[in-house]
mmCIF file of C-alpha atoms in Angstrom:
data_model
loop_
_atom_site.group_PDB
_atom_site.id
_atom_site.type_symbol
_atom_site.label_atom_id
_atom_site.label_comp_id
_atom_site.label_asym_id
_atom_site.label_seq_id
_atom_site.Cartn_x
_atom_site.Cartn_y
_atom_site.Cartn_z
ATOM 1 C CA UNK A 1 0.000 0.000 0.000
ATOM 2 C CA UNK A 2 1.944 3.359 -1.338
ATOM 3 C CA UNK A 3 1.869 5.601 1.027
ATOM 4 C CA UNK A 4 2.822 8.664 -1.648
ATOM 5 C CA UNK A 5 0.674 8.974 -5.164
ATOM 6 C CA UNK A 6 2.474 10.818 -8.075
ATOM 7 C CA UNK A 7 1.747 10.752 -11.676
ATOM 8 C CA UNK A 8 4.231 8.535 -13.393
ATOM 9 C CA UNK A 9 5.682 10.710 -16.224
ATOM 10 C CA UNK A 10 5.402 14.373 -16.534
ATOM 11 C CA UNK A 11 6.989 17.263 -19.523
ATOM 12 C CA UNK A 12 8.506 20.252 -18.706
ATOM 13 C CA UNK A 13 10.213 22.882 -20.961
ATOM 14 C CA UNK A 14 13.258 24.214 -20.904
ATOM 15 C CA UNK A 15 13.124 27.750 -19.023
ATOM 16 C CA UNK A 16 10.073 27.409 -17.708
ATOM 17 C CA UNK A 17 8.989 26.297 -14.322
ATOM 18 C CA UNK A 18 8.185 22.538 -13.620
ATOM 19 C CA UNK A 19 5.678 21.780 -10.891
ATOM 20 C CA UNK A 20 5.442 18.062 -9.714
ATOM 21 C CA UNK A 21 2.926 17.251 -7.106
ATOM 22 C CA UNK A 22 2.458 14.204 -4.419
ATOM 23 C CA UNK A 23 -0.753 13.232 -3.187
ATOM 24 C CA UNK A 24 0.047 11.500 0.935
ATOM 25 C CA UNK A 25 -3.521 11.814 2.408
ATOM 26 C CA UNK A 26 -2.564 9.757 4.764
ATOM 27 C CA UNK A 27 0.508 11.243 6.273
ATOM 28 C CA UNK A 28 1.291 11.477 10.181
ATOM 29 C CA UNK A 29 1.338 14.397 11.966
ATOM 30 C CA UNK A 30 4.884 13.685 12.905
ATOM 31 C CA UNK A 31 5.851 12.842 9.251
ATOM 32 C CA UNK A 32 8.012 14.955 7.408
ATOM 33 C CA UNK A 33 7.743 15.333 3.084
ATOM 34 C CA UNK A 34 11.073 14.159 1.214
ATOM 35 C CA UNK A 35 11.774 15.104 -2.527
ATOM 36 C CA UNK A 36 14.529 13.217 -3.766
ATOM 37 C CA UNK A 37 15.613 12.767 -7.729
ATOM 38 C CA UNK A 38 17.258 10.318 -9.610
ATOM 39 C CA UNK A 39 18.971 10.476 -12.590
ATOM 40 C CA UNK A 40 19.369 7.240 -14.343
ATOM 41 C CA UNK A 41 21.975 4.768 -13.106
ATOM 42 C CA UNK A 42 22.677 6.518 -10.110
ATOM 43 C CA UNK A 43 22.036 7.290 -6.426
ATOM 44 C CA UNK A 44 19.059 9.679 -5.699
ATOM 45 C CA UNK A 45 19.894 13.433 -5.165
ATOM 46 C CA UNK A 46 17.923 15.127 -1.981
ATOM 47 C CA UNK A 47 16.281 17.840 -2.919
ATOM 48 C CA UNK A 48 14.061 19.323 -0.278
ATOM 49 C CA UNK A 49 11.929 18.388 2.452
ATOM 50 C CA UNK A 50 9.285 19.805 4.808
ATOM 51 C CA UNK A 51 6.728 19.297 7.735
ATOM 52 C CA UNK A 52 4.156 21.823 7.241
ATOM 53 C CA UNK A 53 5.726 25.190 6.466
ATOM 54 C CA UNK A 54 6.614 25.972 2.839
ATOM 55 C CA UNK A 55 9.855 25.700 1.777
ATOM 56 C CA UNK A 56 12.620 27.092 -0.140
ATOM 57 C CA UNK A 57 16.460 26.160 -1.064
ATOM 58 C CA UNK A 58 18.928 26.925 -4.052
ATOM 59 C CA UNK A 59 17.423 23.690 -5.731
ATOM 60 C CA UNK A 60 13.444 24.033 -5.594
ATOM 61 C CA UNK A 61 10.581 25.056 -3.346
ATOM 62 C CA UNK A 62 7.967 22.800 -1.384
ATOM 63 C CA UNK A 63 4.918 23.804 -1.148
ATOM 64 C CA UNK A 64 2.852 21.883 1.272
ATOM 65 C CA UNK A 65 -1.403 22.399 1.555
ATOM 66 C CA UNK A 66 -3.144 23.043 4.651
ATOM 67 C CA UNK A 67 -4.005 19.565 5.662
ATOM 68 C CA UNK A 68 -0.549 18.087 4.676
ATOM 69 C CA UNK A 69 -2.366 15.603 2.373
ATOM 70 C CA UNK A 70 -0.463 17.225 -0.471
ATOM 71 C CA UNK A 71 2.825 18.596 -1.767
ATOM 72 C CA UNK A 72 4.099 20.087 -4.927
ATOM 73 C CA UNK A 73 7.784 20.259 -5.929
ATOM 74 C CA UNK A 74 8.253 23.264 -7.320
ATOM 75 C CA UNK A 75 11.795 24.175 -10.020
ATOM 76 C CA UNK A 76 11.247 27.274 -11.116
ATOM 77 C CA UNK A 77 13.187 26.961 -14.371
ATOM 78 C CA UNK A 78 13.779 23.863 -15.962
ATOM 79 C CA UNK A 79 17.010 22.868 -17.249
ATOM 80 C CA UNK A 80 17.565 19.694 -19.340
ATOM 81 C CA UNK A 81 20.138 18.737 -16.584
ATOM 82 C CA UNK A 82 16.887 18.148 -14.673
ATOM 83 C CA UNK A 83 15.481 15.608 -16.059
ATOM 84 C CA UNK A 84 14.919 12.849 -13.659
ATOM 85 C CA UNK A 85 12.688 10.477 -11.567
ATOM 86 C CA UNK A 86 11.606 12.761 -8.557
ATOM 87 C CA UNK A 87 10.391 11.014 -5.718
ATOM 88 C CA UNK A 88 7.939 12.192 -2.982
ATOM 89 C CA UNK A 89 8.659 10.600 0.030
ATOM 90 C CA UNK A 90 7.484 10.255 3.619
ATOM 91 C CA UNK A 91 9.809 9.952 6.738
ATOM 92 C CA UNK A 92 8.463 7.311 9.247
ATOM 93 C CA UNK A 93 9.820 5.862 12.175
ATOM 94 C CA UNK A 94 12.959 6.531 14.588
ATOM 95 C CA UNK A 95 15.390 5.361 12.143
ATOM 96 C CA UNK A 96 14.053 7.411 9.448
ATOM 97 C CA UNK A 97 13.078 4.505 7.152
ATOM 98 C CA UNK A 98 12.612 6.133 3.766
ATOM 99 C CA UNK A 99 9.591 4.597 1.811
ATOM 100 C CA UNK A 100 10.375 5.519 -2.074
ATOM 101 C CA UNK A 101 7.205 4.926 -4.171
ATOM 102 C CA UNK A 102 7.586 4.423 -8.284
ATOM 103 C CA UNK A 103 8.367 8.486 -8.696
ATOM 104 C CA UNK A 104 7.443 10.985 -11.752
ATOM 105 C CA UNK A 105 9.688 10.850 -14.559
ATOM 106 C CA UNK A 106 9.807 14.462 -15.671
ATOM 107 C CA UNK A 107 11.434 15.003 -19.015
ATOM 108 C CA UNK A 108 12.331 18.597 -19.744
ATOM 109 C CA UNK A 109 11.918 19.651 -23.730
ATOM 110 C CA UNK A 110 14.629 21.682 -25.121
ATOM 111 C CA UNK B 1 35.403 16.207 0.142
ATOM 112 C CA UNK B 2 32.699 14.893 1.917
ATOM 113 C CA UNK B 3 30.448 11.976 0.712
ATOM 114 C CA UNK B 4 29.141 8.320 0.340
ATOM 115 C CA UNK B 5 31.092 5.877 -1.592
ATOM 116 C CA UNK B 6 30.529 2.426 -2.883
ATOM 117 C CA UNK B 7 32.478 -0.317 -4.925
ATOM 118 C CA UNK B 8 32.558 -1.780 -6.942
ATOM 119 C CA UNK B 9 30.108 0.161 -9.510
ATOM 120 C CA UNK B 10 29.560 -3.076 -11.450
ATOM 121 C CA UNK B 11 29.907 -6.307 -9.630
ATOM 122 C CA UNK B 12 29.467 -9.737 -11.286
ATOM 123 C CA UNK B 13 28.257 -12.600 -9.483
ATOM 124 C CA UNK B 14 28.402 -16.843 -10.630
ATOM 125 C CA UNK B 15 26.025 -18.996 -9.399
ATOM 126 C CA UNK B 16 26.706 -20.071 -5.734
ATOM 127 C CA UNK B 17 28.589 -17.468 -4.990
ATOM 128 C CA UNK B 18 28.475 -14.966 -2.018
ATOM 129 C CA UNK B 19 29.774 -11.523 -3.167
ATOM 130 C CA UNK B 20 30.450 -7.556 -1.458
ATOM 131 C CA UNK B 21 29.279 -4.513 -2.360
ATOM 132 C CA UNK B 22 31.067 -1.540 -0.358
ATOM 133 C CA UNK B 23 30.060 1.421 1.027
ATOM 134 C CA UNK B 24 32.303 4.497 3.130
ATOM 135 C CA UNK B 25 30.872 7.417 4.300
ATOM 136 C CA UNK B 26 32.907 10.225 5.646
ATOM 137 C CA UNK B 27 29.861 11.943 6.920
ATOM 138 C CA UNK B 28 30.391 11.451 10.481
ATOM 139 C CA UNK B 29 26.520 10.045 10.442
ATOM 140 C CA UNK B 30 25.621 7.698 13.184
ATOM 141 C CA UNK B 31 22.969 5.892 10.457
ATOM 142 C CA UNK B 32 23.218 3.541 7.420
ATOM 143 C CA UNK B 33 20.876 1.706 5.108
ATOM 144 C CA UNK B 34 21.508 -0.644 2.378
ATOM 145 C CA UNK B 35 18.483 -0.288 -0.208
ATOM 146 C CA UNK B 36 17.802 -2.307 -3.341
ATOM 147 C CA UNK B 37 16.364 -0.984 -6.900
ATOM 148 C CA UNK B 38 14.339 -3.373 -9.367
ATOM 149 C CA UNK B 39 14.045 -1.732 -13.084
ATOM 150 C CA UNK B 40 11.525 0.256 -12.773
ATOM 151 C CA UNK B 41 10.488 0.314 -9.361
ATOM 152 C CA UNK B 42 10.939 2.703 -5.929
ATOM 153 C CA UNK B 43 14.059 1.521 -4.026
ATOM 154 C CA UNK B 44 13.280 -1.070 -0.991
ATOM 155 C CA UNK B 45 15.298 -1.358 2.152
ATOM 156 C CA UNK B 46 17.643 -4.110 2.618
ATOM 157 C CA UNK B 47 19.299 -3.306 6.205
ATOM 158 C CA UNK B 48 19.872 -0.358 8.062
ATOM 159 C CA UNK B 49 21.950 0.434 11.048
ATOM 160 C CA UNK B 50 21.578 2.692 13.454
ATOM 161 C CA UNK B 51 24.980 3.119 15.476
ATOM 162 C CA UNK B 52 28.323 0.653 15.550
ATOM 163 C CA UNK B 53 27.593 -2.538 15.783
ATOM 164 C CA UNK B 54 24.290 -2.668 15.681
ATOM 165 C CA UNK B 55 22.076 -3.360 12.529
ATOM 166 C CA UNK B 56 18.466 -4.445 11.788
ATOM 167 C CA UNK B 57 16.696 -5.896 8.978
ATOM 168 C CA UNK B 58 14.692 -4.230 6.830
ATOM 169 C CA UNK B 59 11.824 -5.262 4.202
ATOM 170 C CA UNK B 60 14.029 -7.619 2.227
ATOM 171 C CA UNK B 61 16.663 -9.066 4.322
ATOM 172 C CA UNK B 62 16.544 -12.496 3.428
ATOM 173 C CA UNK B 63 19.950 -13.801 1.031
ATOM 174 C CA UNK B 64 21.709 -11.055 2.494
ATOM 175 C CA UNK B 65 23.863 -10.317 5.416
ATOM 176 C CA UNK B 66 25.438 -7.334 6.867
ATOM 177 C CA UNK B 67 28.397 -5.978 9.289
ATOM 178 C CA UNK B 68 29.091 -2.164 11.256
ATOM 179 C CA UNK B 69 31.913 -2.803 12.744
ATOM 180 C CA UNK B 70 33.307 0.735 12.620
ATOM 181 C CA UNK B 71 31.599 4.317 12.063
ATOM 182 C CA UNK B 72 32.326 4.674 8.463
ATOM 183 C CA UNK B 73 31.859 1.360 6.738
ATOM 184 C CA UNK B 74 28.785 -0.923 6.044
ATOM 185 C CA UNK B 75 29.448 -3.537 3.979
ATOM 186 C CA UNK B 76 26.240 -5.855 2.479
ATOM 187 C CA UNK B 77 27.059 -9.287 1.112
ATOM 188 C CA UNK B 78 24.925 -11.096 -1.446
ATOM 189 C CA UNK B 79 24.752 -14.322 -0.384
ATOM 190 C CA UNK B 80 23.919 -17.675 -2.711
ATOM 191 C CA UNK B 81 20.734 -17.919 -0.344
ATOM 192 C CA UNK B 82 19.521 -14.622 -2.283
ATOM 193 C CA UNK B 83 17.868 -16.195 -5.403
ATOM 194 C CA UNK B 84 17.570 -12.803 -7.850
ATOM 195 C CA UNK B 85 20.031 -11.029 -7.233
ATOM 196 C CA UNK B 86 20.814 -8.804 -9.921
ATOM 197 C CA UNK B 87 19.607 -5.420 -9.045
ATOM 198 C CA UNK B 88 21.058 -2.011 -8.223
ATOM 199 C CA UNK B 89 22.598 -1.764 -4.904
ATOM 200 C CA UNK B 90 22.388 1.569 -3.072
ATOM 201 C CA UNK B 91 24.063 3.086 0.224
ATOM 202 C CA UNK B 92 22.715 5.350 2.313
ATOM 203 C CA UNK B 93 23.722 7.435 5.421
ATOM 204 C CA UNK B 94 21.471 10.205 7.692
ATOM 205 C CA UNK B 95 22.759 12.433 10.310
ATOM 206 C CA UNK B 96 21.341 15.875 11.727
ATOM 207 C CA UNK B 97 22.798 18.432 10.148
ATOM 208 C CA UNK B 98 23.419 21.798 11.812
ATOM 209 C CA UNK B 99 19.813 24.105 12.820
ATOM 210 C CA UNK B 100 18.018 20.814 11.666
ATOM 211 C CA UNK B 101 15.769 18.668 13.659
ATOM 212 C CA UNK B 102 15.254 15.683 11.287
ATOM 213 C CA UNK B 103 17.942 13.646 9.846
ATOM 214 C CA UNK B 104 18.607 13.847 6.200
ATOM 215 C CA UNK B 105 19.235 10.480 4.039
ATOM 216 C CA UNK B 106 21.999 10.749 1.552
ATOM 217 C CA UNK B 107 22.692 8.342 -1.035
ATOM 218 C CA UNK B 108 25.818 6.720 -2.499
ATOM 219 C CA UNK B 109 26.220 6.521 -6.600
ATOM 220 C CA UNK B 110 25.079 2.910 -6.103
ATOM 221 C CA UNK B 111 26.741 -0.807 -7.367
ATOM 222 C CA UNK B 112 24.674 -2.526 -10.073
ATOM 223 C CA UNK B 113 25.180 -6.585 -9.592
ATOM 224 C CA UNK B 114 24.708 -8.682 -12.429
ATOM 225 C CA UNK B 115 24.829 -12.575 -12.240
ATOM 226 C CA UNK B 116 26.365 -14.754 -15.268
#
């Protein structure tokens, strides 16, 4: 049972801003949002994460709704370096096991 | 240069035979997982270890076996129990970093095992 629901393939292009978003309706109150990316053939990237406030780093942005039972990942300008599986993730438990679901695949058009 | 390494980054394995993947982290992080990728899929935990020599299983132990015996290392071995093992093999490590409350997983560039 996936505890993270994202569309499986999404395009973006180049320049503009690409907005990926994570349905977790069932999410904790003590759970905190990953975004992680991977490029193929290698280890995923970290992006971003949050609890309940939006957020903002040199990468993305996270916004997270009211009720936490959604998230959008948020580039604001595409690059074709960013093309990737992004993964919406939830942290759970004291060891922080990380529960990766199948991702988006975002393709960004030149 | 801080970061997560692993080797080999293609591994091949015969029939039978147990086998090593690697993984270093100069991190200073107290925590370590071992995940596995299938084509296609989300990754799925293996192991995971939360200080020195002390590890757990995770959702898919079984065929494969584990060791902390120092800060930095966590080796995974493949053993001939594990009946499919040709996957991609990824290392992980979380810590808190500074101003943070949460630990943050990082991951390794992975080992992909193939058997012949």
């Amino acid at each position: 049972d996936a505890k993270t629901t994202q569309p499986p393939s999404m395009d973006c292009a180049e320049g503009r801003a690409a907005n990926l978003p994570c349905n977790h309706s069932t999410i904790s109150g003590n759970e905190y949002v990953y975004w992680y990316r991977q490029i193929h053939s290698q280890g995923p990237q970290y992006i971003i994460h949050g609890l309940k406030n939006n957020e903002t780093n040199e990468m993305a942005s996270l916004i997270i709704t009211e009720d936490r039972k959604s998230s959008t990942l948020i580039l604001p300008h595409a690059t074709l370096r960013d093309t990737a599986v992004y993964y919406c993730c939830l942290n759970s438990g004291g060891y922080q096991k990380v529960t990766f679901g199948t991702g988006t695949k975002l393709q960004v058009i030149p | 240069d801080g970061g997560i390494t692993q080797s080999p980054k293609y591994l091949f394995r015969k029939e039978g035979q147990n086998v090593t993947l690697s993984c270093e982290q100069n991190l200073n992080h107290d925590a370590m997982y071992w995940y596995r990728q299938d084509p296609g899929q989300g990754l799925r935990l293996i192991y995971y270890s939360q200080i020195v020599n002390d590890f757990q299983k995770g959702d898919i132990a079984e065929g494969y076996s584990v060791s902390r015996e120092k800060k930095e290392s966590f080796p995974l071995t493949v053993t001939s129990a594990q009946k499919n093992p040709t996957a991609f093999y990824l290392c992980a490590s979380s810590g808190l970093s500074e101003g943070e409350y949460q630990e943050t997983q990082y991951f390794g560039p992975g080992t992909r095992l193939l058997v012949l």
